[in-house]
């Protein structure tokens, strides 16, 4: 068995997604589908810069982390670009914001779908503590094929597109730490005994 994908854009993102994510699992492809769905409903391309902002309701925990990698792949919202933020609600959901047009959409996995998914042979093995890359390829592939082929309405709860204004916080000018000499951007420089210091040199936590 192999992975079968008919949608060419989904296929392309999936291939890059596997490379980026590192292993075959159902949550990452689900994130790709969810991100692509959100983007298409908003009528936007993958973010080249900060024109999209992703507020992910995910937190820590394997399933959610894999899911977010897929959403980042499909939307182009990444931690590096600063247009991806985790809200730590520990939910399988996110809000994708079109910063330019000031509108947003929320996508969540349907509870019925999640309940079913936890009964799959793949998830049973995960719950026994087997890492995804150690699960038999036939089982992983069958699970991934299933999540890629289920009808959208069986998997995702999608909001209407609604108005949303998102403003990125302004970055201050660069400062140079008077102890280590390294550059500090934004508001992260601290003043201690009259010296401008980076956080590690200041000894402050925040
Ligand atoms: Zn994964
Ligand atoms: Zn320093």
Short mmCIF file of C-alpha atoms and ligand atoms in Angstrom, two decimals:
data_model
loop_
_atom_site.label_atom_id
_atom_site.label_comp_id
_atom_site.label_asym_id
_atom_site.label_seq_id
_atom_site.Cartn_x
_atom_site.Cartn_y
_atom_site.Cartn_z
CA UNK A 1 0.00 0.00 0.00
CA UNK A 2 1.08 3.53 -0.57
CA UNK A 3 -0.37 6.92 0.23
CA UNK A 4 -3.00 7.92 -2.32
CA UNK A 5 -3.77 11.61 -2.77
CA UNK A 6 -5.84 13.00 -5.64
CA UNK A 7 -5.61 16.72 -4.80
CA UNK A 8 -2.29 17.91 -6.36
CA UNK A 9 -1.77 20.77 -3.87
CA UNK A 10 -2.45 18.44 -0.93
CA UNK A 11 -0.07 15.91 -2.47
CA UNK A 12 2.73 18.47 -2.78
CA UNK A 13 2.31 19.83 0.75
CA UNK A 14 2.08 16.28 2.12
CA UNK A 15 5.42 15.30 0.57
CA UNK A 16 7.16 18.35 2.02
CA UNK A 17 5.27 17.78 5.26
CA UNK A 18 6.65 14.27 5.70
CA UNK A 19 10.17 15.61 5.11
CA UNK A 20 9.65 18.44 7.61
CA UNK A 21 7.82 16.38 10.24
CA UNK A 22 10.03 13.30 10.12
CA UNK A 23 7.59 10.41 10.46
CA UNK A 24 4.33 9.13 9.00
CA UNK A 25 1.43 9.69 11.37
CA UNK A 26 -2.25 10.67 10.96
CA UNK A 27 -2.18 13.95 12.92
CA UNK A 28 0.29 15.81 10.69
CA UNK A 29 -1.71 15.08 7.46
CA UNK A 30 -4.88 16.07 9.34
CA UNK A 31 -3.24 19.38 10.12
CA UNK A 32 -2.38 19.82 6.44
CA UNK A 33 -5.99 19.16 5.43
CA UNK A 34 -7.29 21.52 8.11
CA UNK A 35 -4.85 24.28 7.17
CA UNK A 36 -5.60 23.92 3.47
CA UNK A 37 -9.33 23.99 4.14
CA UNK A 38 -8.98 27.18 6.23
CA UNK A 39 -6.84 28.82 3.56
CA UNK A 40 -9.22 27.94 0.75
CA UNK A 41 -12.26 29.22 2.65
CA UNK A 42 -10.42 32.47 3.35
CA UNK A 43 -9.27 32.57 -0.28
CA UNK A 44 -5.59 33.06 0.55
CA UNK A 45 -2.28 31.57 -0.56
CA UNK A 46 0.39 30.18 1.79
CA UNK A 47 1.91 33.00 3.81
CA UNK A 48 5.07 34.39 2.25
CA UNK A 49 5.53 36.81 5.11
CA UNK A 50 3.16 37.93 7.87
CA UNK A 51 -0.03 38.38 5.82
CA UNK A 52 -1.52 35.40 7.64
CA UNK A 53 -1.44 34.78 11.39
CA UNK A 54 -2.08 31.41 12.98
CA UNK A 55 -3.41 31.21 16.52
CA UNK A 56 -3.22 27.53 17.36
CA UNK A 57 -5.33 26.25 20.24
CA UNK A 58 -2.98 23.28 20.58
CA UNK A 59 -0.56 22.85 23.46
CA UNK A 60 1.77 20.10 24.50
CA UNK A 61 1.07 16.44 23.77
CA UNK A 62 2.07 14.36 20.81
CA UNK A 63 -1.13 14.40 18.75
CA UNK A 64 -1.49 18.18 18.97
CA UNK A 65 2.16 18.84 18.16
CA UNK A 66 1.99 16.66 15.04
CA UNK A 67 -1.25 18.38 14.00
CA UNK A 68 0.33 21.83 14.28
CA UNK A 69 3.26 20.84 12.05
CA UNK A 70 0.69 20.03 9.34
CA UNK A 71 -1.20 23.31 9.84
CA UNK A 72 2.08 25.24 9.58
CA UNK A 73 2.98 23.39 6.36
CA UNK A 74 -0.36 24.18 4.71
CA UNK A 75 -0.66 27.80 5.83
CA UNK A 76 2.97 28.90 5.67
CA UNK A 77 2.57 30.30 9.20
CA UNK A 78 5.72 29.40 11.10
CA UNK A 79 7.39 30.09 14.41
CA UNK A 80 10.40 31.46 12.57
CA UNK A 81 8.35 34.12 10.79
CA UNK A 82 6.53 34.95 14.00
CA UNK A 83 3.07 34.42 12.51
CA UNK A 84 2.31 31.29 14.51
CA UNK A 85 1.39 31.32 18.17
CA UNK A 86 0.20 28.54 20.48
CA UNK A 87 -2.64 29.36 22.84
CA UNK A 88 -2.09 26.21 24.96
CA UNK A 89 -5.78 25.35 25.28
CA UNK A 90 -4.74 21.74 24.49
CA UNK A 91 -7.42 21.58 21.80
CA UNK A 92 -7.25 20.24 18.26
CA UNK A 93 -8.23 23.56 16.71
CA UNK A 94 -6.86 26.82 15.37
CA UNK A 95 -7.81 30.25 14.07
CA UNK A 96 -6.31 31.39 10.78
CA UNK A 97 -6.33 35.15 10.33
CA UNK A 98 -6.05 37.06 7.06
CA UNK A 99 -4.23 40.06 8.54
CA UNK A 100 -4.60 42.15 5.36
CA UNK A 101 -8.32 41.67 4.80
CA UNK A 102 -9.03 41.54 8.57
CA UNK A 103 -10.97 38.29 8.57
CA UNK A 104 -10.53 34.89 10.16
CA UNK A 105 -11.81 31.34 10.28
CA UNK A 106 -11.68 28.69 13.02
CA UNK A 107 -11.25 25.00 12.29
CA UNK A 108 -11.55 22.21 14.88
CA UNK A 109 -11.55 18.43 14.66
CA UNK A 110 -15.00 16.99 15.26
CA UNK A 111 -15.33 15.14 18.58
CA UNK A 112 -17.00 12.15 16.88
CA UNK A 113 -14.02 11.88 14.57
CA UNK A 114 -11.53 12.02 17.47
CA UNK A 115 -13.46 9.36 19.40
CA UNK A 116 -13.26 7.04 16.39
CA UNK A 117 -9.62 7.89 15.69
CA UNK A 118 -8.56 6.79 19.18
CA UNK A 119 -9.88 3.31 18.41
CA UNK A 120 -7.67 2.91 15.29
CA UNK A 121 -4.86 0.33 15.40
CA UNK A 122 -2.37 3.20 14.96
CA UNK A 123 -3.64 5.09 18.00
CA UNK A 124 -3.89 1.90 20.06
CA UNK A 125 -0.19 1.36 19.46
CA UNK A 126 0.59 5.00 20.25
CA UNK A 127 -1.29 4.68 23.53
CA UNK A 128 0.88 1.67 24.37
CA UNK A 129 3.84 4.02 24.05
CA UNK A 130 5.13 2.82 20.67
CA UNK A 131 6.73 5.77 18.79
CA UNK A 132 5.12 6.55 15.41
CA UNK A 133 8.18 5.54 13.37
CA UNK A 134 8.15 2.07 14.99
CA UNK A 135 4.56 1.29 14.03
CA UNK A 136 4.15 -1.19 11.15
CA UNK A 137 4.14 0.80 7.86
CA UNK A 138 0.94 -0.92 6.63
CA UNK A 139 -0.90 0.26 9.74
CA UNK A 140 0.46 3.80 9.53
CA UNK A 141 -0.31 4.02 5.80
CA UNK A 142 -3.85 2.69 6.22
CA UNK A 143 -4.54 5.27 8.96
CA UNK A 144 -3.05 8.10 6.94
CA UNK A 145 -5.01 7.08 3.82
CA UNK A 146 -8.17 7.10 5.90
CA UNK A 147 -7.65 10.59 7.32
CA UNK A 148 -6.72 11.88 3.88
CA UNK A 149 -9.80 10.45 2.18
CA UNK A 150 -12.62 10.96 4.71
CA UNK A 151 -15.12 13.62 3.60
CA UNK A 152 -14.32 17.07 5.00
CA UNK A 153 -17.63 17.30 6.88
CA UNK A 154 -16.90 14.05 8.76
CA UNK A 155 -13.65 15.40 10.15
CA UNK A 156 -13.73 19.18 10.52
CA UNK A 157 -15.94 21.65 12.27
CA UNK A 158 -15.49 24.91 10.36
CA UNK A 159 -16.71 28.35 11.38
CA UNK A 160 -17.99 30.98 8.98
CA UNK A 161 -15.46 33.59 7.93
CA UNK A 162 -15.72 36.46 10.40
CA UNK A 163 -14.15 39.89 10.97
CA UNK A 164 -10.89 39.84 12.92
CA UNK A 165 -8.35 42.60 13.33
CA UNK A 166 -4.88 41.43 14.26
CA UNK A 167 -2.04 43.86 14.92
CA UNK A 168 1.53 42.63 15.34
CA UNK A 169 3.41 44.23 18.21
CA UNK A 170 6.07 46.72 17.18
CA UNK A 171 9.73 45.81 17.51
CA UNK A 172 12.01 48.38 19.09
CA UNK A 173 15.48 49.24 17.73
CA UNK A 174 18.34 46.78 18.38
CA UNK A 175 20.34 47.27 21.58
CA UNK A 176 23.80 45.90 22.37
CA UNK A 177 24.37 44.19 25.70
CA UNK A 178 27.02 46.03 27.72
CA UNK A 179 28.27 42.75 29.18
CA UNK A 180 28.46 40.18 26.35
CA UNK A 181 28.18 42.69 23.51
CA UNK A 182 25.55 40.68 21.64
CA UNK A 183 22.54 42.19 19.94
CA UNK A 184 19.11 42.18 21.63
CA UNK A 185 16.00 43.04 19.64
CA UNK A 186 12.80 44.59 20.76
CA UNK A 187 11.94 45.08 24.37
CA UNK A 188 14.06 42.21 25.70
CA UNK A 189 17.01 44.31 26.83
CA UNK A 190 17.10 45.07 30.58
CA UNK A 191 18.65 47.88 32.54
CA UNK A 192 20.54 46.79 35.67
CA UNK A 193 22.72 49.17 37.69
CA UNK A 194 22.67 51.62 34.79
CA UNK A 195 23.84 49.04 32.22
CA UNK A 196 21.87 47.76 29.24
CA UNK A 197 22.02 43.96 29.43
CA UNK A 198 20.58 40.97 27.58
CA UNK A 199 18.31 38.71 29.66
CA UNK A 200 20.96 36.01 30.39
CA UNK A 201 23.55 38.63 31.45
CA UNK A 202 21.00 40.48 33.60
CA UNK A 203 20.10 37.35 35.53
CA UNK A 204 16.43 38.33 35.21
CA UNK A 205 13.92 35.70 34.10
CA UNK A 206 11.79 38.13 32.09
ZN1 LIG B 1 3.56 12.93 13.90
ZN1 LIG B 2 24.66 39.83 27.36
#
